[in-house]
Coordinates of C-alpha atoms in Angstrom, one line a residue:
M22 CA 267.8 76.0 11.4
S23 CA 264.7 76.4 9.8
T24 CA 261.3 75.5 11.5
T25 CA 259.1 76.2 8.5
V26 CA 256.8 73.2 8.2
S27 CA 254.0 72.1 6.0
A28 CA 250.5 71.3 7.1
P29 CA 250.1 68.5 9.5
A30 CA 250.4 64.9 7.8
H31 CA 247.1 63.3 6.9
K32 CA 245.9 60.2 8.4
L33 CA 246.9 58.1 5.6
A34 CA 243.5 56.6 5.4
Q35 CA 244.1 54.9 1.9
V36 CA 247.7 53.7 3.2
L37 CA 246.1 52.1 6.2
E38 CA 243.4 50.5 4.0
N39 CA 246.0 49.1 1.7
L40 CA 247.8 47.5 4.6
G41 CA 244.8 46.0 6.1
I42 CA 244.9 48.2 9.3
S43 CA 241.5 49.1 10.7
E44 CA 240.6 51.4 13.6
V45 CA 240.8 48.5 16.1
N46 CA 243.0 45.7 15.4
S47 CA 243.9 42.4 17.0
G48 CA 247.6 42.2 17.9
V49 CA 247.8 38.6 18.2
S50 CA 248.3 36.2 15.3
T51 CA 249.8 32.9 14.5
G52 CA 250.2 33.6 10.7
Q53 CA 246.9 33.8 8.8
N54 CA 244.8 33.5 12.0
W55 CA 244.1 36.5 14.5
L56 CA 243.2 35.7 18.0
K57 CA 240.7 38.1 19.7
G58 CA 243.2 39.9 21.8
S59 CA 241.9 39.9 25.3
G60 CA 244.7 42.1 26.8
K61 CA 245.1 45.8 27.2
E62 CA 244.4 48.1 24.2
L63 CA 247.2 49.9 23.0
V64 CA 246.5 53.2 21.4
S65 CA 248.8 54.5 18.6
H66 CA 249.1 58.2 18.2
S67 CA 251.5 59.7 15.6
P68 CA 254.2 61.8 17.0
V69 CA 253.8 63.8 13.6
D70 CA 250.6 65.5 14.4
G71 CA 249.4 63.8 17.6
A72 CA 246.4 62.1 15.8
R73 CA 245.1 58.8 16.9
I74 CA 245.9 56.3 14.0
G75 CA 244.4 53.2 15.5
S76 CA 244.6 50.7 18.4
V77 CA 245.7 47.1 18.8
R78 CA 244.4 44.7 21.2
S79 CA 247.2 43.0 23.1
A80 CA 247.6 39.4 24.2
S81 CA 246.2 37.8 27.5
K82 CA 248.4 35.1 29.1
A83 CA 245.9 32.5 28.0
E84 CA 246.4 33.8 24.4
Y85 CA 250.0 33.6 24.8
E86 CA 250.0 30.2 25.8
E87 CA 247.8 29.5 22.7
V88 CA 250.2 31.0 20.5
L89 CA 253.2 29.1 21.9
E90 CA 251.4 25.8 21.3
I91 CA 250.5 26.7 17.7
A92 CA 254.0 27.7 17.2
R93 CA 255.6 24.4 18.4
T94 CA 253.4 22.5 16.3
G95 CA 254.3 24.7 13.2
F96 CA 257.9 24.2 13.9
N97 CA 257.6 20.5 13.9
E98 CA 256.3 20.7 10.2
W99 CA 258.5 23.8 9.2
R100 CA 261.8 22.3 10.0
T101 CA 261.2 19.4 7.6
W102 CA 260.8 21.6 4.7
P103 CA 264.0 21.7 2.5
A104 CA 265.9 25.1 3.4
P105 CA 265.8 26.2 -0.4
K106 CA 261.9 25.7 -0.4
R107 CA 261.8 27.8 2.9
G108 CA 264.1 30.5 0.9
E109 CA 261.7 30.4 -1.8
V110 CA 259.0 31.7 0.7
V111 CA 261.1 34.4 1.9
R112 CA 261.9 35.4 -1.8
Q113 CA 258.2 35.9 -2.2
L114 CA 258.0 37.9 0.9
G115 CA 260.7 40.2 -0.4
E116 CA 258.5 40.9 -3.6
A117 CA 255.5 41.5 -1.5
L118 CA 257.5 44.0 0.5
R119 CA 258.6 45.6 -2.8
A120 CA 254.8 46.0 -3.8
H121 CA 254.0 47.6 -0.7
K122 CA 257.2 49.7 0.0
S123 CA 255.4 52.9 -0.5
D124 CA 252.7 52.3 1.8
L125 CA 254.6 50.6 4.4
G126 CA 257.3 53.3 4.3
K127 CA 254.7 55.9 4.9
L128 CA 253.3 54.0 7.9
V129 CA 256.6 53.7 9.4
S130 CA 257.3 57.4 8.9
Y131 CA 253.9 58.4 10.4
E132 CA 253.7 56.1 13.4
M133 CA 257.5 56.5 14.4
G134 CA 258.4 59.8 13.2
K135 CA 261.4 59.4 11.0
S136 CA 261.5 61.0 7.7
L137 CA 259.8 59.3 4.7
Q138 CA 263.2 58.8 3.1
E139 CA 264.3 57.0 6.1
G140 CA 261.0 55.1 6.4
L141 CA 261.3 53.9 2.8
G142 CA 265.0 53.0 3.5
E143 CA 264.0 50.8 6.4
V144 CA 261.5 48.9 4.0
Q145 CA 264.4 48.6 1.6
E146 CA 266.2 47.0 4.4
M147 CA 263.6 44.5 4.8
I148 CA 263.8 43.6 1.0
D149 CA 267.5 43.4 1.1
I150 CA 267.7 41.0 4.0
C151 CA 265.1 38.9 2.2
D152 CA 267.3 38.8 -0.9
F153 CA 270.3 37.8 1.2
A154 CA 268.3 35.2 3.1
V155 CA 267.4 33.4 -0.3
G156 CA 270.9 32.9 -1.1
L157 CA 271.6 31.8 2.5
S158 CA 268.9 29.0 2.2
R159 CA 271.3 27.3 -0.2
Q160 CA 274.6 27.7 1.9
L161 CA 273.9 26.7 5.6
H162 CA 276.9 24.8 5.5
G163 CA 278.8 22.7 8.1
L164 CA 282.4 21.3 7.9
T165 CA 284.2 17.9 7.2
M166 CA 287.1 16.7 9.4
H167 CA 289.3 14.0 9.3
S168 CA 289.1 11.3 12.1
E169 CA 291.9 10.1 13.9
R170 CA 290.5 6.5 13.7
P171 CA 290.4 4.5 10.6
E172 CA 287.3 4.2 8.6
H173 CA 285.5 6.8 10.4
R174 CA 284.3 10.3 9.1
M175 CA 283.6 13.4 11.0
Y176 CA 281.4 16.4 10.1
E177 CA 279.3 19.1 11.8
Q178 CA 275.8 20.3 10.8
W179 CA 273.5 22.9 11.9
H180 CA 269.9 22.4 13.0
P181 CA 267.1 24.9 13.7
Y182 CA 266.7 25.8 17.5
G183 CA 263.0 25.9 17.4
L184 CA 260.9 28.8 18.6
V185 CA 262.8 32.2 18.6
G186 CA 261.4 35.2 20.5
V187 CA 262.1 38.5 18.7
I188 CA 261.7 41.9 20.9
T189 CA 262.1 44.9 18.9
A190 CA 262.3 48.6 19.6
F191 CA 260.2 51.7 18.3
N192 CA 263.0 53.4 16.4
F193 CA 263.1 50.5 13.6
P194 CA 259.6 49.1 13.8
V195 CA 259.9 46.8 11.0
A196 CA 263.5 46.4 9.7
V197 CA 264.9 44.7 12.8
W198 CA 262.0 42.2 12.7
S199 CA 262.9 41.3 9.2
W200 CA 266.6 41.0 10.3
N201 CA 265.8 38.2 12.7
T202 CA 262.9 36.3 10.9
A203 CA 264.3 36.1 7.3
L204 CA 267.1 34.5 8.8
A205 CA 265.4 32.4 11.4
W206 CA 262.8 31.1 8.8
V207 CA 265.4 29.8 6.4
C208 CA 267.2 28.2 9.2
G209 CA 263.9 26.4 10.0
D210 CA 262.9 28.2 13.2
V211 CA 259.7 29.8 13.8
T212 CA 259.3 33.1 15.3
L213 CA 257.2 34.9 18.1
W214 CA 257.5 38.7 17.7
K215 CA 256.7 41.2 20.6
P216 CA 256.7 44.6 18.8
S217 CA 257.2 48.0 20.6
E218 CA 254.1 49.0 22.1
K219 CA 254.8 52.5 20.8
T220 CA 254.5 51.3 17.3
P221 CA 252.0 48.5 17.2
L222 CA 250.4 49.2 13.9
C223 CA 253.7 48.6 11.8
S224 CA 253.6 45.0 13.2
I225 CA 250.1 44.3 12.2
A226 CA 250.9 45.6 8.5
C227 CA 254.1 43.1 8.3
Q228 CA 251.9 40.1 9.5
R229 CA 249.2 40.8 7.0
I230 CA 251.8 41.0 4.1
T231 CA 253.4 37.9 5.5
A232 CA 250.2 36.0 5.8
E233 CA 249.3 36.7 2.0
V234 CA 252.7 35.0 1.0
F235 CA 252.4 32.1 3.5
K236 CA 248.8 31.4 2.3
R237 CA 249.9 30.9 -1.2
N238 CA 252.7 28.6 -0.1
H239 CA 250.8 26.6 2.4
V240 CA 253.3 27.5 5.2
P241 CA 252.0 25.8 8.5
E242 CA 250.3 28.0 11.0
G243 CA 252.6 29.3 13.7
V244 CA 255.8 29.9 11.8
S245 CA 255.2 33.7 11.8
C246 CA 253.6 34.9 15.2
I247 CA 253.0 38.3 16.7
I248 CA 252.2 38.9 20.3
N249 CA 251.5 42.7 21.0
G250 CA 251.6 43.9 24.6
E251 CA 253.3 45.8 27.0
R252 CA 256.4 44.7 29.2
E253 CA 255.2 41.6 30.6
I254 CA 255.0 39.9 27.1
G255 CA 258.8 40.4 26.9
E256 CA 259.2 38.8 30.4
W257 CA 257.2 35.8 29.4
L258 CA 259.3 35.2 26.3
S259 CA 262.4 35.8 28.4
H260 CA 261.6 33.2 31.0
D261 CA 259.9 30.8 28.9
S262 CA 262.0 27.6 28.8
R263 CA 260.3 26.5 25.5
I264 CA 261.9 29.4 23.7
P265 CA 265.5 28.5 23.4
L266 CA 266.5 31.7 21.8
V267 CA 265.3 35.4 22.5
S268 CA 266.8 38.2 20.3
A269 CA 266.1 41.5 21.9
T270 CA 266.8 45.1 20.7
G271 CA 266.4 48.1 23.0
S272 CA 268.0 49.8 25.8
T273 CA 270.9 48.4 28.0
R274 CA 268.7 48.3 31.1
M275 CA 266.2 46.2 29.0
G276 CA 268.8 43.9 27.8
K277 CA 270.2 43.2 31.1
A278 CA 266.9 42.2 32.3
V279 CA 266.3 40.0 29.3
G280 CA 269.9 38.4 29.4
A281 CA 269.6 37.6 33.2
A282 CA 266.3 35.8 32.7
V283 CA 267.3 33.7 29.6
G284 CA 270.7 33.0 31.2
E285 CA 269.1 31.8 34.4
R286 CA 267.2 29.1 32.6
L287 CA 270.5 28.6 30.4
G288 CA 268.8 29.6 27.0
R289 CA 270.4 31.8 24.4
S290 CA 270.1 35.7 24.0
L291 CA 270.9 37.6 21.1
L292 CA 271.2 41.3 22.5
E293 CA 271.4 44.4 20.4
L294 CA 271.5 47.3 22.9
G295 CA 272.6 50.9 23.6
G296 CA 275.2 52.9 21.7
N297 CA 277.1 56.1 22.5
N298 CA 278.9 56.4 18.9
A299 CA 281.6 58.7 18.2
I300 CA 283.3 60.1 14.9
I301 CA 286.9 60.9 15.3
I302 CA 287.9 64.0 13.1
S303 CA 291.5 63.9 12.3
D304 CA 293.6 66.9 11.3
K305 CA 294.1 64.9 8.2
A306 CA 290.3 64.5 7.4
D307 CA 288.5 65.8 4.4
L308 CA 286.4 68.2 6.3
D309 CA 283.4 68.6 3.8
M310 CA 283.1 64.9 3.2
S311 CA 283.2 64.3 7.0
L312 CA 280.4 66.9 7.5
I313 CA 277.6 64.9 5.7
G314 CA 278.4 61.9 7.8
C315 CA 278.4 63.7 11.0
V316 CA 275.3 65.7 10.6
F317 CA 273.2 62.7 9.1
G318 CA 274.6 60.6 12.1
A319 CA 273.4 63.1 14.6
V320 CA 270.0 64.2 13.5
G321 CA 268.8 61.3 11.3
T322 CA 265.8 59.8 12.9
A323 CA 265.9 62.7 15.3
G324 CA 268.9 61.2 17.1
Q325 CA 266.9 58.1 17.8
R326 CA 269.0 55.3 16.2
C327 CA 271.4 52.9 18.4
T328 CA 274.0 54.0 15.8
S329 CA 273.3 57.6 16.0
T330 CA 276.4 59.8 16.4
R331 CA 276.6 61.1 20.0
R332 CA 280.1 62.4 20.2
L333 CA 282.5 64.1 17.7
I334 CA 286.1 64.0 18.8
I335 CA 287.9 66.7 16.9
H336 CA 291.6 67.4 16.4
D337 CA 292.5 70.8 17.8
A338 CA 294.1 71.8 14.6
V339 CA 290.8 71.7 12.7
Y340 CA 288.3 72.2 15.6
D341 CA 287.2 75.8 15.0
A342 CA 287.1 75.3 11.3
F343 CA 284.9 72.1 11.6
I344 CA 282.6 73.8 14.3
E345 CA 281.7 76.5 11.7
K346 CA 280.9 74.1 9.1
L347 CA 278.6 72.3 11.6
K348 CA 276.9 75.4 12.7
N349 CA 276.3 76.3 9.1
A350 CA 274.9 73.0 8.5
Y351 CA 272.6 72.9 11.3
G352 CA 271.2 76.4 10.5
Q353 CA 269.9 74.8 7.4
L354 CA 268.1 71.9 8.9
R355 CA 264.3 71.9 8.3
I356 CA 262.3 70.3 11.2
G357 CA 258.7 69.4 10.7
D358 CA 256.4 66.7 9.2
P359 CA 258.6 63.8 8.2
L360 CA 256.2 62.9 5.3
D361 CA 257.3 66.1 3.7
E362 CA 260.6 65.3 1.8
A363 CA 261.9 68.9 2.1
N364 CA 262.4 68.3 5.8
H365 CA 265.4 66.8 7.4
V366 CA 264.3 66.2 11.0
G367 CA 261.0 64.7 12.4
P368 CA 259.5 64.3 15.9
L369 CA 260.8 62.3 18.8
I370 CA 258.7 59.5 19.3
D371 CA 256.6 60.9 22.2
T372 CA 256.6 63.7 25.0
A373 CA 258.5 61.4 27.4
A374 CA 261.4 61.3 25.0
V375 CA 261.1 65.1 24.9
E376 CA 261.5 65.3 28.6
M377 CA 264.5 63.1 28.4
Y378 CA 266.1 65.4 25.9
S379 CA 265.4 68.4 28.0
R380 CA 266.8 66.9 31.2
A381 CA 270.0 65.9 29.0
L382 CA 270.4 69.4 27.8
N383 CA 270.1 70.8 31.2
S384 CA 272.3 68.2 32.7
A385 CA 275.0 68.9 30.1
Q386 CA 275.0 72.6 31.2
E387 CA 275.0 72.0 34.7
Q388 CA 278.1 69.6 34.3
G389 CA 280.1 72.5 32.5
G390 CA 279.0 72.1 28.9
R391 CA 278.8 75.0 26.6
V392 CA 276.0 75.3 24.1
L393 CA 277.0 76.0 20.6
V394 CA 273.8 75.4 19.0
P395 CA 270.7 75.8 21.2
G396 CA 268.2 73.2 21.6
G397 CA 264.7 73.2 22.8
V398 CA 261.1 72.1 22.2
L399 CA 259.1 73.5 19.5
S400 CA 255.5 74.7 19.5
G401 CA 253.0 76.4 17.4
T402 CA 251.8 75.5 14.1
G403 CA 252.8 72.2 12.7
Y404 CA 254.3 71.2 16.3
E405 CA 250.8 70.5 18.0
S406 CA 252.1 67.1 19.0
G407 CA 254.6 68.5 21.3
C408 CA 257.2 66.1 20.2
Y409 CA 259.5 68.3 17.9
V410 CA 262.7 69.5 19.3
R411 CA 265.8 71.4 17.9
P412 CA 268.9 69.4 17.3
A413 CA 271.5 70.8 19.8
I414 CA 275.4 70.9 19.8
V415 CA 277.2 71.1 23.0
E416 CA 281.1 71.3 23.7
A417 CA 282.0 69.2 26.4
E418 CA 284.7 67.2 28.3
P419 CA 285.0 63.4 27.7
G420 CA 284.7 62.6 31.7
M421 CA 281.3 64.5 32.0
A422 CA 278.6 62.0 33.2
I423 CA 276.0 63.1 30.6
V424 CA 278.7 62.4 27.8
Q425 CA 279.1 58.9 29.2
E426 CA 275.4 58.1 28.7
E427 CA 273.3 57.5 25.6
T428 CA 270.4 60.0 25.3
F429 CA 268.1 58.8 22.6
A430 CA 267.8 62.5 21.1
P431 CA 269.5 64.8 18.8
I432 CA 272.2 66.0 21.1
L433 CA 275.8 66.1 19.7
Y434 CA 278.7 66.5 22.1
L435 CA 282.0 68.1 20.9
L436 CA 285.3 66.9 22.4
R437 CA 288.8 68.2 21.6
Y438 CA 292.1 66.2 21.3
N439 CA 295.4 67.5 20.4
G440 CA 297.7 64.5 20.4
S441 CA 298.0 61.4 18.2
I442 CA 295.1 59.1 16.8
E443 CA 295.8 56.9 19.7
D444 CA 294.6 59.7 22.2
A445 CA 291.5 60.1 20.2
I446 CA 290.9 56.3 20.1
R447 CA 291.3 56.2 23.9
I448 CA 288.6 59.0 24.3
Q449 CA 286.3 57.1 22.2
N450 CA 286.7 53.8 24.1
E451 CA 286.1 55.3 27.3
V452 CA 282.4 54.9 27.3
K453 CA 280.4 51.7 28.4
Q454 CA 278.8 51.1 25.0
G455 CA 280.6 49.7 22.1
L456 CA 278.4 49.6 19.1
S457 CA 279.5 51.8 16.1
S458 CA 282.4 54.2 15.6
A459 CA 284.1 55.9 12.8
V460 CA 287.4 57.8 12.0
M461 CA 287.6 60.6 9.1
T462 CA 291.1 60.7 7.9
L463 CA 293.1 60.5 4.5
D464 CA 296.1 59.1 6.4
L465 CA 296.5 55.3 5.7
R466 CA 298.5 54.7 9.0
E467 CA 295.7 56.4 11.0
A468 CA 293.0 54.4 9.4
E469 CA 294.7 51.0 10.0
R470 CA 295.6 51.8 13.8
F471 CA 291.8 52.8 14.1
L472 CA 290.8 49.4 12.8
S473 CA 293.7 47.4 14.5
A474 CA 293.3 45.2 17.7
T475 CA 294.4 48.4 19.8
G476 CA 292.1 50.7 18.0
S477 CA 288.2 51.0 18.3
D478 CA 286.7 48.6 20.6
C479 CA 283.1 48.7 18.8
G480 CA 281.5 46.0 16.8
I481 CA 281.5 48.3 13.8
A482 CA 284.4 50.5 12.8
N483 CA 284.2 52.8 9.8
V484 CA 286.7 54.9 8.0
N485 CA 285.4 57.9 6.0
I486 CA 281.9 57.3 6.5
G487 CA 279.5 57.9 9.7
T488 CA 278.4 55.7 12.3
S489 CA 274.8 54.9 11.2
G490 CA 273.5 53.3 7.8
A491 CA 274.9 50.0 8.1
E492 CA 274.2 47.6 5.1
I493 CA 272.7 44.1 5.6
G494 CA 275.8 42.3 4.3
G495 CA 277.9 42.8 7.5
A496 CA 277.2 41.3 10.8
F497 CA 275.4 44.2 12.8
G498 CA 276.1 44.5 16.5
G499 CA 278.4 45.7 19.2
E500 CA 280.6 45.0 22.4
K501 CA 280.6 45.8 26.1
E502 CA 276.9 47.2 27.2
T503 CA 275.7 46.9 23.3
G504 CA 275.4 43.2 24.4
G505 CA 277.7 41.3 21.9
G506 CA 275.0 39.9 19.6
R507 CA 274.9 40.0 15.8
E508 CA 272.5 40.1 13.4
S509 CA 271.9 40.4 9.5
G510 CA 274.6 39.5 7.2
S511 CA 277.9 37.6 7.3
D512 CA 277.6 34.5 9.4
A513 CA 275.0 35.8 11.8
W514 CA 272.6 33.1 10.7
K515 CA 274.6 30.7 13.2
A516 CA 273.0 32.4 16.2
Y517 CA 269.6 30.9 15.0
M518 CA 270.9 27.3 14.8
R519 CA 272.5 24.8 17.0
R520 CA 275.7 23.1 16.1
Q521 CA 276.0 19.2 15.9
T522 CA 279.0 17.3 15.7
N523 CA 278.8 13.9 14.0
T524 CA 281.0 11.0 13.9
I525 CA 280.3 7.8 11.5
N526 CA 281.9 4.5 11.7
Y527 CA 281.8 2.9 8.5
G528 CA 284.1 0.0 9.2
S529 CA 283.8 -3.4 11.0
K530 CA 285.5 -2.6 14.2
L531 CA 284.9 -0.1 16.9
P532 CA 288.2 1.6 18.0
L533 CA 288.2 4.3 20.5
A534 CA 289.6 7.6 20.2
Q535 CA 293.0 8.7 22.0
G536 CA 294.1 5.0 21.5
I537 CA 292.1 3.8 24.7
R538 CA 291.7 0.1 24.7
F539 CA 288.7 -1.5 26.2
D540 CA 288.7 -5.2 25.6
L541 CA 286.0 -7.5 26.8

């Protein structure tokens, strides 16, 4: 693979100015208003070139309490707005994001390290979910049911929960926030966003864009709140009984802590956690088409997607031929400055991620894995940040401990099978995670078996496309240690609302259900 890179990225001074980001920023906001930020300073360094982009002042406990009270007051008014009127605000936010797409996409790429195309694609996801939410604002439907009692009517309706805590990860620093907020806002909720401390400036940009739209529409203060900080902010949100729903995206370890804290107070959690995703390459697959999905799934975002492809389960009959295609494709990868659109792979988020990558590669070899495409940390001109690594391919066995884990880095494990599609599905389902999965086959029976109740146990199951790159129209999420949550499309909006069953007696008598008599 090529390691030729362009000069280090500029600090994007004009982009930062356009997005309202200064050298030092308050990271605590209730909408249009910004609090001082009396907590720890979070410094954002770009993994692209190691440069300091800026810093964010995080929230103190007192400021957290202040934000919560403003949010509660804002909710009391926001929930009374008709849903289509709330949808109109979200529509305008989508238009504002269109206007800022280039700048925000560049910031995402520079602060997080994903390619510019992926950064722009992430902003497009924000635009798409706004469009989806606008239509949804006129479709928050319930059901009407027939009562067993005469002159009675039964129906169900949905009401907003109230305050929704949103905890997001560094790898999608803006899109996942929008998945939650666009739906929560049209449902009548207000949101409190705890962004990743690794990408705080993206949250400042999103809040400033949102604030402009909210100001024009006289949206009450407290509907869109951000509370930057480290782990303790997430702990405050999780334990706070004033927040009925907490949506958290991140590692399985983090999700277990959030789920336990929220569950202890009988709140609700929406968890989007780890993935250990596999693509099955059948002997009936189109190998050329399969190659694109496998390579992008494995190296896109430098392997730092929850939907990244970690495992390829390849039929023995096409194993050698497909390996040659993979090796050739990996040899063409360009690694370097993600703002240079000629490059395919950018850096990992920080040097701690690089250390994790190196440990995983060493463990794979110690456990018997055979390296087919060597990895390694890159150094020299263009790699001064110390965050660039080579995507690696390792031949492995399904039962190896390292294969059972999710390593957030571009390491791809190759596994053989030589039986039926059921054998491949069994290998795929052996891991604890259950987010995304795919099969490459031109055989209708294999495809249908993969999608059946005895097939993939993941929340996402694809045929002839890869594991990453989900569209917002479908509900996004997974099973097992992925957490069971669903965000984005389909009927995921129901997670942000509480269901209420109503019975109306419009007659002159009060009969009881089940024929019970209670005469006085």
